[in-house]
PDB file of C-alpha atoms and ligand atoms in Angstrom:
ATOM      1  CA  MET A  23       0.000   0.000   0.000  1.00  0.00           C
ATOM      2  CA  ARG A  24       1.125   3.546  -0.686  1.00  0.00           C
ATOM      3  CA  VAL A  25      -0.116   6.788   0.869  1.00  0.00           C
ATOM      4  CA  GLY A  26       0.046  10.285  -0.638  1.00  0.00           C
ATOM      5  CA  GLN A  27      -1.194  13.706   0.377  1.00  0.00           C
ATOM      6  CA  GLY A  28      -1.821  16.860  -1.601  1.00  0.00           C
ATOM      7  CA  PHE A  29      -2.598  20.497  -0.866  1.00  0.00           C
ATOM      8  CA  ASP A  30      -3.553  23.356  -3.161  1.00  0.00           C
ATOM      9  CA  CYS A  31      -4.899  26.883  -2.861  1.00  0.00           C
ATOM     10  CA  HIS A  32      -6.060  29.331  -5.530  1.00  0.00           C
ATOM     11  CA  ARG A  33      -7.080  32.965  -5.381  1.00  0.00           C
ATOM     12  CA  LEU A  34     -10.742  33.898  -6.066  1.00  0.00           C
ATOM     13  CA  VAL A  35     -11.048  36.537  -8.782  1.00  0.00           C
ATOM     14  CA  PRO A  36     -13.948  38.125 -10.668  1.00  0.00           C
ATOM     15  CA  GLY A  37     -14.710  37.147 -14.247  1.00  0.00           C
ATOM     16  CA  ARG A  38     -13.984  33.443 -13.999  1.00  0.00           C
ATOM     17  CA  PRO A  39     -16.311  30.487 -13.455  1.00  0.00           C
ATOM     18  CA  LEU A  40     -15.874  28.651 -10.164  1.00  0.00           C
ATOM     19  CA  VAL A  41     -14.870  25.049 -10.915  1.00  0.00           C
ATOM     20  CA  LEU A  42     -14.288  22.684  -7.993  1.00  0.00           C
ATOM     21  CA  GLY A  43     -14.026  18.935  -8.164  1.00  0.00           C
ATOM     22  CA  GLY A  44     -14.841  19.158 -11.859  1.00  0.00           C
ATOM     23  CA  VAL A  45     -18.197  20.805 -11.077  1.00  0.00           C
ATOM     24  CA  THR A  46     -19.071  24.366 -12.122  1.00  0.00           C
ATOM     25  CA  ILE A  47     -20.625  26.109  -9.119  1.00  0.00           C
ATOM     26  CA  PRO A  48     -22.614  29.364  -9.339  1.00  0.00           C
ATOM     27  CA  HIS A  49     -20.608  32.175  -7.690  1.00  0.00           C
ATOM     28  CA  GLU A  50     -19.642  35.746  -8.530  1.00  0.00           C
ATOM     29  CA  ARG A  51     -15.932  34.863  -8.557  1.00  0.00           C
ATOM     30  CA  GLY A  52     -13.834  31.924  -9.766  1.00  0.00           C
ATOM     31  CA  LEU A  53     -10.419  30.467  -9.067  1.00  0.00           C
ATOM     32  CA  GLU A  54      -7.449  32.053 -10.762  1.00  0.00           C
ATOM     33  CA  GLY A  55      -5.000  29.741 -12.462  1.00  0.00           C
ATOM     34  CA  HIS A  56      -3.236  28.727 -15.643  1.00  0.00           C
ATOM     35  CA  SER A  57      -5.759  25.891 -15.979  1.00  0.00           C
ATOM     36  CA  ASP A  58      -9.348  26.189 -14.710  1.00  0.00           C
ATOM     37  CA  GLY A  59      -7.891  26.636 -11.195  1.00  0.00           C
ATOM     38  CA  ASP A  60      -9.678  23.592  -9.747  1.00  0.00           C
ATOM     39  CA  ALA A  61      -7.873  23.404  -6.386  1.00  0.00           C
ATOM     40  CA  LEU A  62      -9.637  20.188  -5.364  1.00  0.00           C
ATOM     41  CA  LEU A  63      -8.606  18.258  -8.473  1.00  0.00           C
ATOM     42  CA  HIS A  64      -5.065  19.630  -8.157  1.00  0.00           C
ATOM     43  CA  ALA A  65      -4.805  18.485  -4.524  1.00  0.00           C
ATOM     44  CA  VAL A  66      -6.079  15.029  -5.510  1.00  0.00           C
ATOM     45  CA  ALA A  67      -3.633  14.812  -8.419  1.00  0.00           C
ATOM     46  CA  ASP A  68      -0.763  15.776  -6.126  1.00  0.00           C
ATOM     47  CA  ALA A  69      -1.851  13.153  -3.572  1.00  0.00           C
ATOM     48  CA  LEU A  70      -1.828  10.480  -6.300  1.00  0.00           C
ATOM     49  CA  LEU A  71       1.569  11.558  -7.606  1.00  0.00           C
ATOM     50  CA  GLY A  72       2.845  11.635  -4.028  1.00  0.00           C
ATOM     51  CA  ALA A  73       1.692   8.075  -3.424  1.00  0.00           C
ATOM     52  CA  LEU A  74       3.400   7.035  -6.660  1.00  0.00           C
ATOM     53  CA  GLY A  75       6.616   8.795  -5.611  1.00  0.00           C
ATOM     54  CA  ASP A  76       6.298  10.607  -8.925  1.00  0.00           C
ATOM     55  CA  GLY A  77       6.836  14.290  -8.118  1.00  0.00           C
ATOM     56  CA  ASP A  78       3.994  16.789  -8.366  1.00  0.00           C
ATOM     57  CA  LEU A  79       1.503  18.248 -10.814  1.00  0.00           C
ATOM     58  CA  GLY A  80       3.706  21.217 -11.699  1.00  0.00           C
ATOM     59  CA  GLN A  81       6.510  18.896 -12.833  1.00  0.00           C
ATOM     60  CA  HIS A  82       4.218  16.950 -15.155  1.00  0.00           C
ATOM     61  CA  PHE A  83       2.038  19.792 -16.398  1.00  0.00           C
ATOM     62  CA  GLY A  84       4.032  23.012 -16.143  1.00  0.00           C
ATOM     63  CA  THR A  85       2.334  26.399 -16.116  1.00  0.00           C
ATOM     64  CA  GLN A  86       4.598  27.427 -18.998  1.00  0.00           C
ATOM     65  CA  ASP A  87       2.901  24.911 -21.316  1.00  0.00           C
ATOM     66  CA  PRO A  88       0.574  26.946 -23.592  1.00  0.00           C
ATOM     67  CA  ALA A  89      -1.375  23.758 -24.443  1.00  0.00           C
ATOM     68  CA  LEU A  90      -2.621  23.703 -20.864  1.00  0.00           C
ATOM     69  CA  ALA A  91      -3.848  27.309 -20.715  1.00  0.00           C
ATOM     70  CA  GLY A  92      -7.455  27.176 -19.533  1.00  0.00           C
ATOM     71  CA  ALA A  93      -7.271  23.374 -19.501  1.00  0.00           C
ATOM     72  CA  ALA A  94      -9.941  21.430 -17.673  1.00  0.00           C
ATOM     73  CA  SER A  95      -8.151  20.007 -14.672  1.00  0.00           C
ATOM     74  CA  GLY A  96     -10.216  16.838 -15.107  1.00  0.00           C
ATOM     75  CA  ALA A  97      -8.157  16.056 -18.205  1.00  0.00           C
ATOM     76  CA  LEU A  98      -4.934  16.420 -16.185  1.00  0.00           C
ATOM     77  CA  LEU A  99      -6.292  14.250 -13.371  1.00  0.00           C
ATOM     78  CA  ARG A 100      -7.287  11.531 -15.865  1.00  0.00           C
ATOM     79  CA  ARG A 101      -3.698  11.434 -17.076  1.00  0.00           C
ATOM     80  CA  VAL A 102      -2.433  11.135 -13.498  1.00  0.00           C
ATOM     81  CA  ALA A 103      -4.963   8.354 -12.795  1.00  0.00           C
ATOM     82  CA  GLU A 104      -3.623   6.547 -15.849  1.00  0.00           C
ATOM     83  CA  ARG A 105      -0.146   6.629 -14.284  1.00  0.00           C
ATOM     84  CA  VAL A 106      -1.624   4.908 -11.211  1.00  0.00           C
ATOM     85  CA  ARG A 107      -3.035   2.112 -13.393  1.00  0.00           C
ATOM     86  CA  VAL A 108       0.211   1.747 -15.348  1.00  0.00           C
ATOM     87  CA  ALA A 109       2.000   1.305 -12.005  1.00  0.00           C
ATOM     88  CA  GLY A 110      -0.291  -1.660 -11.267  1.00  0.00           C
ATOM     89  CA  LEU A 111      -2.102   0.179  -8.485  1.00  0.00           C
ATOM     90  CA  ARG A 112      -5.659   1.295  -7.791  1.00  0.00           C
ATOM     91  CA  ILE A 113      -7.325   3.647  -5.342  1.00  0.00           C
ATOM     92  CA  GLY A 114      -7.963   1.982  -1.989  1.00  0.00           C
ATOM     93  CA  ASN A 115      -9.641   5.144  -0.812  1.00  0.00           C
ATOM     94  CA  LEU A 116      -9.415   8.889  -1.238  1.00  0.00           C
ATOM     95  CA  ASP A 117     -10.458  11.549   1.256  1.00  0.00           C
ATOM     96  CA  ALA A 118     -10.452  15.257   0.417  1.00  0.00           C
ATOM     97  CA  THR A 119     -11.383  18.463   2.225  1.00  0.00           C
ATOM     98  CA  VAL A 120     -12.239  21.768   0.580  1.00  0.00           C
ATOM     99  CA  ILE A 121     -11.721  24.846   2.758  1.00  0.00           C
ATOM    100  CA  ALA A 122     -13.886  27.747   1.617  1.00  0.00           C
ATOM    101  CA  GLU A 123     -15.756  30.613   3.255  1.00  0.00           C
ATOM    102  CA  ALA A 124     -18.184  31.047   0.335  1.00  0.00           C
ATOM    103  CA  PRO A 125     -20.127  29.917  -1.579  1.00  0.00           C
ATOM    104  CA  ARG A 126     -21.885  27.221   0.397  1.00  0.00           C
ATOM    105  CA  LEU A 127     -20.519  24.006  -1.074  1.00  0.00           C
ATOM    106  CA  ALA A 128     -22.476  21.367   0.847  1.00  0.00           C
ATOM    107  CA  PRO A 129     -25.196  21.129  -1.842  1.00  0.00           C
ATOM    108  CA  HIS A 130     -22.483  20.277  -4.405  1.00  0.00           C
ATOM    109  CA  LEU A 131     -20.593  17.609  -2.453  1.00  0.00           C
ATOM    110  CA  GLU A 132     -22.299  14.619  -4.084  1.00  0.00           C
ATOM    111  CA  ALA A 133     -21.752  16.046  -7.570  1.00  0.00           C
ATOM    112  CA  MET A 134     -18.058  16.647  -6.775  1.00  0.00           C
ATOM    113  CA  ARG A 135     -17.686  13.140  -5.400  1.00  0.00           C
ATOM    114  CA  ALA A 136     -19.329  11.613  -8.490  1.00  0.00           C
ATOM    115  CA  ALA A 137     -17.228  13.713 -10.868  1.00  0.00           C
ATOM    116  CA  LEU A 138     -14.049  12.820  -9.001  1.00  0.00           C
ATOM    117  CA  ALA A 139     -14.842   9.091  -8.998  1.00  0.00           C
ATOM    118  CA  GLU A 140     -15.688   9.194 -12.700  1.00  0.00           C
ATOM    119  CA  CYS A 141     -12.470  11.039 -13.499  1.00  0.00           C
ATOM    120  CA  LEU A 142     -10.426   8.491 -11.535  1.00  0.00           C
ATOM    121  CA  LYS A 143     -12.471   5.473 -12.729  1.00  0.00           C
ATOM    122  CA  ALA A 144     -12.814   4.665  -9.027  1.00  0.00           C
ATOM    123  CA  ASP A 145     -15.710   3.261  -7.014  1.00  0.00           C
ATOM    124  CA  PRO A 146     -17.583   6.338  -5.619  1.00  0.00           C
ATOM    125  CA  ALA A 147     -17.822   4.516  -2.270  1.00  0.00           C
ATOM    126  CA  ARG A 148     -14.030   4.853  -2.031  1.00  0.00           C
ATOM    127  CA  VAL A 149     -14.037   8.587  -2.741  1.00  0.00           C
ATOM    128  CA  ASN A 150     -15.012  11.111  -0.079  1.00  0.00           C
ATOM    129  CA  VAL A 151     -15.254  14.901  -0.324  1.00  0.00           C
ATOM    130  CA  LYS A 152     -15.790  17.115   2.713  1.00  0.00           C
ATOM    131  CA  VAL A 153     -16.097  20.848   3.066  1.00  0.00           C
ATOM    132  CA  THR A 154     -15.266  23.192   5.905  1.00  0.00           C
ATOM    133  CA  SER A 155     -14.703  26.894   6.451  1.00  0.00           C
ATOM    134  CA  SER A 156     -11.766  28.429   8.283  1.00  0.00           C
ATOM    135  CA  ASP A 157     -14.167  30.246  10.615  1.00  0.00           C
ATOM    136  CA  GLY A 158     -13.304  33.660   9.158  1.00  0.00           C
ATOM    137  CA  LEU A 159      -9.607  33.291   9.945  1.00  0.00           C
ATOM    138  CA  GLY A 160      -6.786  33.994   7.522  1.00  0.00           C
ATOM    139  CA  SER A 161      -6.862  34.606   3.779  1.00  0.00           C
ATOM    140  CA  VAL A 162      -9.301  31.770   3.060  1.00  0.00           C
ATOM    141  CA  GLY A 163     -11.507  33.021   5.896  1.00  0.00           C
ATOM    142  CA  ARG A 164     -11.564  36.480   4.294  1.00  0.00           C
ATOM    143  CA  GLY A 165     -12.788  34.842   1.087  1.00  0.00           C
ATOM    144  CA  GLU A 166      -9.608  35.653  -0.857  1.00  0.00           C
ATOM    145  CA  GLY A 167      -9.241  32.084  -2.069  1.00  0.00           C
ATOM    146  CA  ILE A 168     -10.220  28.454  -1.724  1.00  0.00           C
ATOM    147  CA  ALA A 169      -7.932  25.666  -0.501  1.00  0.00           C
ATOM    148  CA  ALA A 170      -8.150  21.900  -0.734  1.00  0.00           C
ATOM    149  CA  GLN A 171      -6.300  18.964   0.712  1.00  0.00           C
ATOM    150  CA  ALA A 172      -6.438  15.281  -0.096  1.00  0.00           C
ATOM    151  CA  VAL A 173      -5.112  11.981   1.212  1.00  0.00           C
ATOM    152  CA  VAL A 174      -5.073   8.855  -0.905  1.00  0.00           C
ATOM    153  CA  LEU A 175      -4.262   5.219  -0.281  1.00  0.00           C
ATOM    154  CA  LEU A 176      -3.184   3.176  -3.286  1.00  0.00           C
ATOM    155  CA  GLU A 177      -3.205  -0.623  -3.267  1.00  0.00           C
ATOM    156  CA  ASP A 178      -2.180  -3.385  -5.674  1.00  0.00           C
ATOM    157  CA  ALA A 179      -4.723  -3.619  -8.496  1.00  0.00           C
TER     158      ALA A 179
HETATM  159 ZN1   ZN B 207      -3.731  24.370  -8.420  1.00  0.00          ZN
END
């Protein structure tokens, strides 16, 4: 078995759609980034790469790559999930937490979980997404951005 963890944080800016966990969520601001800024998918991808001992997302998909400008992070995560399969491993379970002050994400948790499981070709029962706020503290608490963290356990396929 192999364990990996990932963390990511993106700034909230006007004029962009808010995409989290592969789901577009109605909000007046979206996450800034070279790709769609999906902090949850980036944290999950980094957790998978960590478990593989295979570096991080930035090493595989650099921000200098013009082909990735505005890219759906789901496409990047699918490529990372493929590396897991090539290594002869599968997801034992995945647990992720999104830290956001607004918007209210609870109504979107099931959609994020389903999108994540589909992206990873994993059993949805082995994928968990939680959401919390930082109780008004710090930059995330002031609504300046959204953070996500993820832990994954990989096992022999
Ligand atoms: Zn990111």
